[in-house]
Amino acid sequence: MLRMATASAHFGSPWVGRGQPLVSPLGSIGLAVAEIGGSGVISYILHIVSHRRGHDAWLFTPKLVMKNGSLVKNPYGWTEFASIIYLESPIGVGFSYSTKNSDYNRIGDRSTTLDNEMALEKFLTKFPQYKTKDFYIMGESYAGVYIPLLLSRLSKNPIFSPILKGAAIGNGMHNYKINFNTQMFFAHSHGLIGPYLWGQILSDCCNNITEQCNFYATNNTDICALEISEVGDLIWLSRLNYYNLYKKCYYEAPAQFSHQVLIESLPAKVRKNLKFPHSLKLTPDCQNDQPLMDYLNKPEVISQIHVKLKNGIQWELCSESVFQSYHKTVVNTDVYFNTFFNRLPAGKVMLYAGDIDMACNFIGVQNFAQSLNREVTNEYVPWEYHDPTDDSYQIGGFIRQFDRLSFVTIKGSGHMVPTDMPVPAQHMIKQFLDGKW
């Protein structure tokens, strides 16, 4: 536990790579920090699920945590070449907590940034050997907000500015408007919207000019909003797997339907027209995470990962109370990325995206990368990786490079890239940490 100057405590779990510096999944080859999930959705475990899948006796994912609690080694864990800190954030999720009830009323984008900064400072105080190690921040999903805010903050922090090298963010929610607009185009290009409805949408929302489409606009007509909601019912409220379009959707676990997180960010006119056949919960839908929750609440696991529990706390994947009280104040993160680039002339960022994720789709990530107005250094080309399972070379996706910024797709992956495509994901992150991307 990382106890702060305030009454709060963040749970952070370091995993030391083979002969490498420490990385915090928000951090690097020296130190990397990991941060993912939505507001109120746990960061720490999703990173373990994605990056640390069975790498040693402590690593696991819903896929590999058996009902009997056994774990399976993953040869493609990122700690093969980096050390990683997994930080639970914000307070109120996972094992992180505050003893002051008033702290829970201030939880939001900005307080999370300040708390994360303080927790990382505490970590370096406790482990000073990492004060000179290269430091990267990594994450996915709502880390598209968490990370740029933290990059901007740490880039002016005298403790971190000398060692902060950059960040890698997967399928990030960087800009609400861009993400929502491109979801419509993603759905159409993947056969989810029929030609008649698409024609109506283009006519009623875009004046039949694609470049004028702004599905996020508050002044759209009611009929435009109704047509968009029809698409939304299919994308967000059907049995499609929102996080991986081509995977099956399972509803075995209790408390499914995490779409509440994303639906809250929709335009009001669209949201009010959606048909809600289920009660919306926060845990990731289409997956059974119950074995994972059971595992982390085992007394022997809690003891061995050195958790000091506040009375009544149990580890859960998402917190309804945190979600309801969380203050979302950032809807576009471009200024924070630009602040980082301006303050640290050698800093670099990789925005990667599984190309069959509908939550934070690759078109939106690509358009956001373009919106940062960095100079293009290498145009869109395929990248390859070696697959040791059959000793073949395969196309892993595509890459477009800008000045100190890379946009990378991972072919055939959904929202959780290291879980869906562990071999190319490991190659991708090594390319980034080695300075090749």
CSV table of N, CA, C and O in Angstrom, one decimal, residues 78-188:
chain,number,residue,atom,x,y,z
A,78,TRP,N,4.7,-8.8,-20.5
A,78,TRP,CA,5.6,-7.6,-20.8
A,78,TRP,C,6.8,-7.5,-19.8
A,78,TRP,O,7.7,-6.8,-20.1
A,79,THR,N,6.7,-8.2,-18.7
A,79,THR,CA,7.9,-8.2,-17.8
A,79,THR,C,9.0,-9.0,-18.2
A,79,THR,O,10.0,-9.2,-17.5
A,80,GLU,N,8.9,-9.6,-19.4
A,80,GLU,CA,10.1,-10.3,-20.0
A,80,GLU,C,11.2,-9.2,-20.3
A,80,GLU,O,12.3,-9.6,-20.4
A,81,PHE,N,10.8,-8.0,-20.4
A,81,PHE,CA,11.8,-6.9,-20.7
A,81,PHE,C,11.6,-5.6,-20.0
A,81,PHE,O,12.2,-4.6,-20.3
A,82,ALA,N,10.6,-5.6,-19.0
A,82,ALA,CA,10.4,-4.4,-18.3
A,82,ALA,C,9.8,-4.7,-16.9
A,82,ALA,O,9.3,-5.8,-16.7
A,83,SER,N,10.0,-3.8,-16.0
A,83,SER,CA,9.4,-4.0,-14.7
A,83,SER,C,8.2,-3.0,-14.6
A,83,SER,O,8.3,-1.9,-15.1
A,84,ILE,N,7.1,-3.5,-14.0
A,84,ILE,CA,5.9,-2.7,-14.0
A,84,ILE,C,5.3,-2.6,-12.7
A,84,ILE,O,5.2,-3.5,-11.9
A,85,ILE,N,4.7,-1.3,-12.4
A,85,ILE,CA,3.9,-1.1,-11.2
A,85,ILE,C,2.5,-1.1,-11.7
A,85,ILE,O,2.1,-0.3,-12.6
A,86,TYR,N,1.6,-1.8,-11.0
A,86,TYR,CA,0.2,-1.8,-11.3
A,86,TYR,C,-0.5,-0.9,-10.2
A,86,TYR,O,-0.4,-1.3,-9.0
A,87,LEU,N,-1.1,0.2,-10.5
A,87,LEU,CA,-1.6,1.1,-9.6
A,87,LEU,C,-3.1,1.2,-9.6
A,87,LEU,O,-3.7,1.4,-10.7
A,88,GLU,N,-3.7,0.8,-8.5
A,88,GLU,CA,-5.2,0.9,-8.4
A,88,GLU,C,-5.6,2.4,-8.2
A,88,GLU,O,-5.2,3.0,-7.3
A,89,SER,N,-6.5,2.8,-9.1
A,89,SER,CA,-6.9,4.2,-9.1
A,89,SER,C,-8.2,4.4,-9.8
A,89,SER,O,-8.5,3.6,-10.7
A,90,PRO,N,-9.1,5.3,-9.3
A,90,PRO,CA,-8.9,6.2,-8.2
A,90,PRO,C,-9.2,5.6,-6.9
A,90,PRO,O,-9.5,4.4,-6.8
A,91,ILE,N,-9.2,6.4,-5.8
A,91,ILE,CA,-9.5,5.8,-4.5
A,91,ILE,C,-10.9,5.3,-4.5
A,91,ILE,O,-11.8,5.9,-5.2
A,92,GLY,N,-11.2,4.2,-3.9
A,92,GLY,CA,-12.5,3.6,-3.8
A,92,GLY,C,-12.7,2.5,-4.8
A,92,GLY,O,-13.7,1.8,-4.7
A,93,VAL,N,-11.7,2.2,-5.6
A,93,VAL,CA,-11.8,1.0,-6.5
A,93,VAL,C,-10.7,0.0,-6.0
A,93,VAL,O,-9.7,0.4,-5.4
A,94,GLY,N,-11.0,-1.3,-6.2
A,94,GLY,CA,-10.1,-2.3,-5.8
A,94,GLY,C,-9.8,-2.2,-4.3
A,94,GLY,O,-10.7,-2.1,-3.5
A,95,PHE,N,-8.5,-2.2,-3.9
A,95,PHE,CA,-8.1,-2.2,-2.5
A,95,PHE,C,-7.7,-0.7,-2.1
A,95,PHE,O,-7.2,-0.5,-1.0
A,96,SER,N,-7.8,0.3,-3.0
A,96,SER,CA,-7.5,1.6,-2.7
A,96,SER,C,-8.7,2.3,-1.9
A,96,SER,O,-9.8,2.1,-2.2
A,97,TYR,N,-8.3,3.1,-0.9
A,97,TYR,CA,-9.4,3.7,-0.1
A,97,TYR,C,-8.9,5.0,0.6
A,97,TYR,O,-7.7,5.3,0.5
A,98,SER,N,-9.9,5.7,1.2
A,98,SER,CA,-9.5,6.8,2.0
A,98,SER,C,-10.3,6.6,3.4
A,98,SER,O,-11.4,6.1,3.4
A,99,THR,N,-9.7,7.1,4.4
A,99,THR,CA,-10.4,7.1,5.7
A,99,THR,C,-11.2,8.3,6.0
A,99,THR,O,-11.9,8.4,6.9
A,100,LYS,N,-11.1,9.3,5.0
A,100,LYS,CA,-11.9,10.5,5.1
A,100,LYS,C,-13.1,10.4,4.1
A,100,LYS,O,-12.9,10.3,2.9
A,101,ASN,N,-14.3,10.3,4.6
A,101,ASN,CA,-15.4,10.2,3.7
A,101,ASN,C,-15.5,11.4,2.7
A,101,ASN,O,-16.0,11.2,1.6
A,102,SER,N,-15.1,12.5,3.1
A,102,SER,CA,-15.2,13.7,2.2
A,102,SER,C,-14.3,13.5,1.0
A,102,SER,O,-14.6,14.2,-0.1
A,103,ASP,N,-13.3,12.7,1.0
A,103,ASP,CA,-12.4,12.5,-0.2
A,103,ASP,C,-13.2,11.9,-1.3
A,103,ASP,O,-12.9,12.1,-2.5
A,104,TYR,N,-14.2,11.1,-1.0
A,104,TYR,CA,-15.0,10.4,-2.0
A,104,TYR,C,-15.9,11.4,-2.8
A,104,TYR,O,-16.3,11.1,-3.9
A,105,ASN,N,-16.1,12.6,-2.2
A,105,ASN,CA,-16.9,13.6,-2.9
A,105,ASN,C,-16.1,14.3,-3.9
A,105,ASN,O,-16.7,15.1,-4.7
A,106,ARG,N,-14.8,14.2,-3.9
A,106,ARG,CA,-14.0,15.0,-4.8
A,106,ARG,C,-13.4,14.2,-5.9
A,106,ARG,O,-12.6,14.7,-6.7
A,107,ILE,N,-13.7,12.9,-6.0
A,107,ILE,CA,-13.1,12.0,-6.9
A,107,ILE,C,-13.5,12.5,-8.4
A,107,ILE,O,-14.6,12.7,-8.7
A,108,GLY,N,-12.4,12.6,-9.2
A,108,GLY,CA,-12.7,13.0,-10.6
A,108,GLY,C,-11.4,12.9,-11.3
A,108,GLY,O,-10.3,12.5,-10.8
A,109,ASP,N,-11.4,13.5,-12.6
A,109,ASP,CA,-10.2,13.4,-13.4
A,109,ASP,C,-9.0,14.1,-12.8
A,109,ASP,O,-7.9,13.6,-12.7
A,110,ARG,N,-9.3,15.3,-12.2
A,110,ARG,CA,-8.1,16.1,-11.7
A,110,ARG,C,-7.6,15.5,-10.3
A,110,ARG,O,-6.4,15.4,-10.1
A,111,SER,N,-8.5,15.1,-9.4
A,111,SER,CA,-8.1,14.5,-8.2
A,111,SER,C,-7.3,13.2,-8.4
A,111,SER,O,-6.4,12.9,-7.7
A,112,THR,N,-7.8,12.4,-9.4
A,112,THR,CA,-7.1,11.2,-9.7
A,112,THR,C,-5.7,11.5,-10.2
A,112,THR,O,-4.7,10.8,-9.8
A,113,THR,N,-5.5,12.5,-11.0
A,113,THR,CA,-4.2,12.9,-11.4
A,113,THR,C,-3.3,13.3,-10.3
A,113,THR,O,-2.1,12.8,-10.2
A,114,LEU,N,-3.8,14.1,-9.4
A,114,LEU,CA,-3.0,14.5,-8.2
A,114,LEU,C,-2.7,13.3,-7.3
A,114,LEU,O,-1.5,13.2,-6.8
A,115,ASP,N,-3.6,12.4,-7.1
A,115,ASP,CA,-3.4,11.3,-6.2
A,115,ASP,C,-2.4,10.3,-6.8
A,115,ASP,O,-1.5,9.8,-6.1
A,116,ASN,N,-2.5,10.1,-8.2
A,116,ASN,CA,-1.5,9.3,-8.8
A,116,ASN,C,-0.1,9.8,-8.7
A,116,ASN,O,0.9,9.1,-8.5
A,117,GLU,N,0.0,11.1,-8.9
A,117,GLU,CA,1.3,11.8,-8.8
A,117,GLU,C,1.9,11.6,-7.4
A,117,GLU,O,3.1,11.2,-7.2
A,118,MET,N,1.1,11.8,-6.4
A,118,MET,CA,1.5,11.6,-5.0
A,118,MET,C,1.9,10.1,-4.7
A,118,MET,O,2.9,9.9,-4.1
A,119,ALA,N,1.1,9.2,-5.2
A,119,ALA,CA,1.4,7.8,-5.0
A,119,ALA,C,2.8,7.4,-5.7
A,119,ALA,O,3.5,6.7,-5.1
A,120,LEU,N,3.0,7.9,-6.9
A,120,LEU,CA,4.3,7.6,-7.5
A,120,LEU,C,5.5,8.2,-6.8
A,120,LEU,O,6.6,7.7,-6.8
A,121,GLU,N,5.3,9.4,-6.3
A,121,GLU,CA,6.3,10.1,-5.5
A,121,GLU,C,6.6,9.2,-4.3
A,121,GLU,O,7.8,9.0,-3.9
A,122,LYS,N,5.6,8.7,-3.6
A,122,LYS,CA,5.8,7.8,-2.5
A,122,LYS,C,6.5,6.6,-2.9
A,122,LYS,O,7.4,6.1,-2.1
A,123,PHE,N,6.2,6.0,-4.1
A,123,PHE,CA,6.9,4.8,-4.5
A,123,PHE,C,8.4,5.1,-4.7
A,123,PHE,O,9.2,4.3,-4.2
A,124,LEU,N,8.8,6.2,-5.3
A,124,LEU,CA,10.2,6.5,-5.5
A,124,LEU,C,10.9,6.8,-4.2
A,124,LEU,O,12.1,6.6,-4.0
A,125,THR,N,10.2,7.3,-3.2
A,125,THR,CA,10.7,7.5,-1.9
A,125,THR,C,11.0,6.2,-1.2
A,125,THR,O,12.1,6.0,-0.6
A,126,LYS,N,10.1,5.3,-1.4
A,126,LYS,CA,10.3,3.9,-0.8
A,126,LYS,C,11.3,3.1,-1.5
A,126,LYS,O,12.0,2.3,-0.9
A,127,PHE,N,11.4,3.3,-2.8
A,127,PHE,CA,12.4,2.5,-3.7
A,127,PHE,C,13.3,3.5,-4.4
A,127,PHE,O,13.1,3.6,-5.7
A,128,PRO,N,14.2,4.1,-3.8
A,128,PRO,CA,15.0,5.2,-4.4
A,128,PRO,C,15.9,4.7,-5.6
A,128,PRO,O,16.4,5.5,-6.4
A,129,GLN,N,16.1,3.4,-5.7
A,129,GLN,CA,16.9,2.8,-6.7
A,129,GLN,C,16.3,3.1,-8.1
A,129,GLN,O,17.0,2.9,-9.1
A,130,TYR,N,15.0,3.4,-8.1
A,130,TYR,CA,14.4,3.7,-9.4
A,130,TYR,C,14.3,5.2,-9.8
A,130,TYR,O,13.8,5.5,-10.8
A,131,LYS,N,14.9,6.0,-9.0
A,131,LYS,CA,14.9,7.4,-9.3
A,131,LYS,C,15.6,7.9,-10.5
A,131,LYS,O,15.5,9.0,-11.1
A,132,THR,N,16.5,7.0,-11.0
A,132,THR,CA,17.3,7.3,-12.2
A,132,THR,C,16.9,6.4,-13.4
A,132,THR,O,17.6,6.5,-14.4
A,133,LYS,N,15.9,5.6,-13.2
A,133,LYS,CA,15.5,4.7,-14.3
A,133,LYS,C,14.5,5.3,-15.3
A,133,LYS,O,13.7,6.1,-14.8
A,134,ASP,N,14.6,5.0,-16.5
A,134,ASP,CA,13.6,5.5,-17.5
A,134,ASP,C,12.2,5.1,-17.1
A,134,ASP,O,12.0,4.0,-16.6
A,135,PHE,N,11.3,6.0,-17.2
A,135,PHE,CA,10.0,5.8,-16.7
A,135,PHE,C,8.9,6.1,-17.8
A,135,PHE,O,9.0,7.1,-18.5
A,136,TYR,N,8.1,5.1,-18.0
A,136,TYR,CA,7.0,5.2,-19.0
A,136,TYR,C,5.6,5.0,-18.3
A,136,TYR,O,5.6,4.3,-17.2
A,137,ILE,N,4.6,5.5,-18.9
A,137,ILE,CA,3.2,5.3,-18.4
A,137,ILE,C,2.4,4.5,-19.4
A,137,ILE,O,2.5,4.8,-20.6
A,138,MET,N,1.7,3.5,-19.0
A,138,MET,CA,1.0,2.7,-19.9
A,138,MET,C,-0.5,2.5,-19.4
A,138,MET,O,-0.7,2.4,-18.2
A,139,GLY,N,-1.4,2.3,-20.4
A,139,GLY,CA,-2.7,2.0,-20.0
A,139,GLY,C,-3.6,1.9,-21.2
A,139,GLY,O,-3.2,1.9,-22.3
A,140,GLU,N,-4.9,1.7,-20.9
A,140,GLU,CA,-5.9,1.5,-22.0
A,140,GLU,C,-7.2,2.0,-21.6
A,140,GLU,O,-7.5,2.3,-20.4
A,141,SER,N,-8.1,2.3,-22.5
A,141,SER,CA,-9.5,2.7,-22.3
A,141,SER,C,-9.5,4.1,-21.7
A,141,SER,O,-9.0,5.0,-22.3
A,142,TYR,N,-10.1,4.3,-20.5
A,142,TYR,CA,-10.2,5.6,-19.9
A,142,TYR,C,-8.8,6.1,-19.4
A,142,TYR,O,-8.7,7.3,-19.1
A,143,ALA,N,-7.8,5.3,-19.5
A,143,ALA,CA,-6.5,5.8,-19.4
A,143,ALA,C,-6.1,6.8,-20.5
A,143,ALA,O,-5.2,7.6,-20.4
A,144,GLY,N,-7.0,6.8,-21.5
A,144,GLY,CA,-6.8,7.9,-22.5
A,144,GLY,C,-7.1,9.3,-22.0
A,144,GLY,O,-6.7,10.3,-22.6
A,145,VAL,N,-7.7,9.3,-20.8
A,145,VAL,CA,-7.9,10.6,-20.0
A,145,VAL,C,-6.8,10.6,-18.9
A,145,VAL,O,-6.1,11.6,-18.7
A,146,TYR,N,-6.8,9.6,-18.1
A,146,TYR,CA,-5.9,9.5,-17.0
A,146,TYR,C,-4.4,9.9,-17.4
A,146,TYR,O,-3.7,10.7,-16.7
A,147,ILE,N,-3.9,9.2,-18.4
A,147,ILE,CA,-2.5,9.3,-18.8
A,147,ILE,C,-2.1,10.7,-19.3
A,147,ILE,O,-1.1,11.2,-18.8
A,148,PRO,N,-2.8,11.3,-20.3
A,148,PRO,CA,-2.3,12.6,-20.7
A,148,PRO,C,-2.3,13.6,-19.6
A,148,PRO,O,-1.4,14.5,-19.5
A,149,LEU,N,-3.3,13.5,-18.7
A,149,LEU,CA,-3.3,14.5,-17.5
A,149,LEU,C,-2.1,14.2,-16.6
A,149,LEU,O,-1.5,15.2,-16.2
A,150,LEU,N,-1.8,13.0,-16.4
A,150,LEU,CA,-0.6,12.6,-15.6
A,150,LEU,C,0.7,13.0,-16.3
A,150,LEU,O,1.6,13.5,-15.7
A,151,LEU,N,0.8,12.8,-17.6
A,151,LEU,CA,2.0,13.2,-18.4
A,151,LEU,C,2.2,14.7,-18.2
A,151,LEU,O,3.3,15.1,-18.0
A,152,SER,N,1.1,15.5,-18.4
A,152,SER,CA,1.3,16.9,-18.3
A,152,SER,C,1.7,17.3,-16.9
A,152,SER,O,2.6,18.2,-16.7
A,153,ARG,N,1.2,16.6,-15.9
A,153,ARG,CA,1.6,16.9,-14.5
A,153,ARG,C,3.1,16.5,-14.2
A,153,ARG,O,3.8,17.3,-13.6
A,154,LEU,N,3.4,15.3,-14.6
A,154,LEU,CA,4.8,14.8,-14.2
A,154,LEU,C,5.8,15.5,-15.0
A,154,LEU,O,7.0,15.6,-14.6
A,155,SER,N,5.5,16.0,-16.2
A,155,SER,CA,6.5,16.7,-17.1
A,155,SER,C,7.1,17.9,-16.4
A,155,SER,O,8.1,18.4,-16.8
A,156,LYS,N,6.3,18.5,-15.4
A,156,LYS,CA,6.9,19.7,-14.7
A,156,LYS,C,7.3,19.3,-13.3
A,156,LYS,O,7.6,20.2,-12.5
A,157,ASN,N,7.2,18.1,-12.9
A,157,ASN,CA,7.6,17.6,-11.6
A,157,ASN,C,9.1,17.3,-11.6
A,157,ASN,O,9.6,16.5,-12.4
A,158,PRO,N,9.9,18.0,-10.8
A,158,PRO,CA,11.4,17.9,-10.8
A,158,PRO,C,11.8,16.4,-10.5
A,158,PRO,O,13.0,16.1,-10.9
A,159,ILE,N,11.0,15.7,-9.9
A,159,ILE,CA,11.4,14.3,-9.6
A,159,ILE,C,11.3,13.4,-10.8
A,159,ILE,O,12.1,12.6,-11.1
A,160,PHE,N,10.2,13.7,-11.6
A,160,PHE,CA,9.9,12.8,-12.8
A,160,PHE,C,10.4,13.3,-14.1
A,160,PHE,O,10.7,12.6,-15.0
A,161,SER,N,10.5,14.7,-14.3
A,161,SER,CA,10.8,15.2,-15.6
A,161,SER,C,12.2,14.7,-16.1
A,161,SER,O,12.3,14.5,-17.3
A,162,PRO,N,13.2,14.4,-15.3
A,162,PRO,CA,14.4,13.9,-15.8
A,162,PRO,C,14.3,12.4,-16.3
A,162,PRO,O,15.1,12.0,-17.1
A,163,ILE,N,13.3,11.6,-15.8
A,163,ILE,CA,13.3,10.2,-16.2
A,163,ILE,C,12.0,9.8,-17.0
A,163,ILE,O,12.0,8.8,-17.6
A,164,LEU,N,11.1,10.7,-17.1
A,164,LEU,CA,9.8,10.5,-17.8
A,164,LEU,C,10.2,10.4,-19.3
A,164,LEU,O,10.6,11.4,-19.9
A,165,LYS,N,9.9,9.3,-20.0
A,165,LYS,CA,10.3,9.1,-21.4
A,165,LYS,C,9.0,9.1,-22.3
A,165,LYS,O,9.2,9.4,-23.5
A,166,GLY,N,7.9,8.7,-21.8
A,166,GLY,CA,6.7,8.7,-22.6
A,166,GLY,C,5.6,7.8,-22.1
A,166,GLY,O,5.6,7.5,-21.0
A,167,ALA,N,4.7,7.5,-23.1
A,167,ALA,CA,3.5,6.7,-22.7
A,167,ALA,C,3.0,5.9,-23.9
A,167,ALA,O,3.2,6.3,-25.0
A,168,ALA,N,2.4,4.8,-23.5
A,168,ALA,CA,1.7,3.9,-24.5
A,168,ALA,C,0.3,3.7,-24.1
A,168,ALA,O,0.0,3.3,-22.9
A,169,ILE,N,-0.7,4.0,-24.9
A,169,ILE,CA,-2.1,4.0,-24.5
A,169,ILE,C,-2.9,3.2,-25.6
A,169,ILE,O,-2.8,3.4,-26.8
A,170,GLY,N,-3.6,2.2,-25.1
A,170,GLY,CA,-4.3,1.3,-26.0
A,170,GLY,C,-5.8,1.6,-26.0
A,170,GLY,O,-6.4,1.7,-25.0
A,171,ASN,N,-6.4,1.7,-27.2
A,171,ASN,CA,-7.8,2.0,-27.4
A,171,ASN,C,-8.3,3.0,-26.4
A,171,ASN,O,-9.3,2.7,-25.6
A,172,GLY,N,-7.7,4.2,-26.4
A,172,GLY,CA,-8.0,5.2,-25.4
A,172,GLY,C,-9.2,6.0,-25.7
A,172,GLY,O,-9.5,6.3,-26.9
A,173,MET,N,-9.9,6.5,-24.7
A,173,MET,CA,-10.9,7.5,-24.8
A,173,MET,C,-10.3,8.9,-24.7
A,173,MET,O,-10.2,9.4,-23.6
A,174,HIS,N,-9.8,9.4,-25.8
A,174,HIS,CA,-9.0,10.6,-25.8
A,174,HIS,C,-9.9,11.9,-26.0
A,174,HIS,O,-9.6,13.0,-25.5
A,175,ASN,N,-11.0,11.7,-26.8
A,175,ASN,CA,-11.8,12.8,-27.2
A,175,ASN,C,-13.3,12.2,-27.4
A,175,ASN,O,-13.5,11.4,-28.3
A,176,TYR,N,-14.2,12.7,-26.6
A,176,TYR,CA,-15.6,12.1,-26.6
A,176,TYR,C,-16.2,12.3,-28.0
A,176,TYR,O,-16.8,11.4,-28.5
A,177,LYS,N,-16.1,13.5,-28.5
A,177,LYS,CA,-16.7,13.8,-29.8
A,177,LYS,C,-16.2,12.9,-30.9
A,177,LYS,O,-16.9,12.3,-31.7
A,178,ILE,N,-14.8,12.8,-31.0
A,178,ILE,CA,-14.2,12.0,-32.1
A,178,ILE,C,-14.6,10.6,-31.9
A,178,ILE,O,-14.9,9.9,-32.9
A,179,ASN,N,-14.6,10.1,-30.7
A,179,ASN,CA,-14.9,8.6,-30.5
A,179,ASN,C,-16.3,8.3,-30.9
A,179,ASN,O,-16.6,7.3,-31.5
A,180,PHE,N,-17.3,9.2,-30.5
A,180,PHE,CA,-18.7,9.0,-30.8
A,180,PHE,C,-18.9,9.0,-32.3
A,180,PHE,O,-19.6,8.2,-32.9
A,181,ASN,N,-18.4,10.1,-32.9
A,181,ASN,CA,-18.6,10.2,-34.4
A,181,ASN,C,-18.1,9.0,-35.2
A,181,ASN,O,-18.7,8.5,-36.1
A,182,THR,N,-16.9,8.6,-34.8
A,182,THR,CA,-16.3,7.5,-35.5
A,182,THR,C,-16.9,6.1,-35.2
A,182,THR,O,-16.8,5.2,-36.0
A,183,GLN,N,-17.6,6.0,-34.1
A,183,GLN,CA,-18.3,4.8,-33.8
A,183,GLN,C,-19.4,4.5,-34.9
A,183,GLN,O,-19.6,3.4,-35.3
A,184,MET,N,-20.0,5.6,-35.3
A,184,MET,CA,-21.0,5.4,-36.4
A,184,MET,C,-20.4,4.9,-37.7
A,184,MET,O,-20.9,4.0,-38.3
A,185,PHE,N,-19.3,5.4,-38.1
A,185,PHE,CA,-18.6,5.0,-39.3
A,185,PHE,C,-18.0,3.6,-39.1
A,185,PHE,O,-18.1,2.8,-40.1
A,186,PHE,N,-17.5,3.3,-37.9
A,186,PHE,CA,-17.1,1.9,-37.7
A,186,PHE,C,-18.2,0.9,-37.8
A,186,PHE,O,-18.1,-0.1,-38.5
A,187,ALA,N,-19.4,1.2,-37.2
A,187,ALA,CA,-20.5,0.3,-37.3
A,187,ALA,C,-20.9,0.1,-38.7
A,187,ALA,O,-21.2,-1.0,-39.1
A,188,HIS,N,-21.0,1.2,-39.5
A,188,HIS,CA,-21.4,1.0,-40.9
A,188,HIS,C,-20.4,0.2,-41.7
A,188,HIS,O,-20.8,-0.7,-42.5
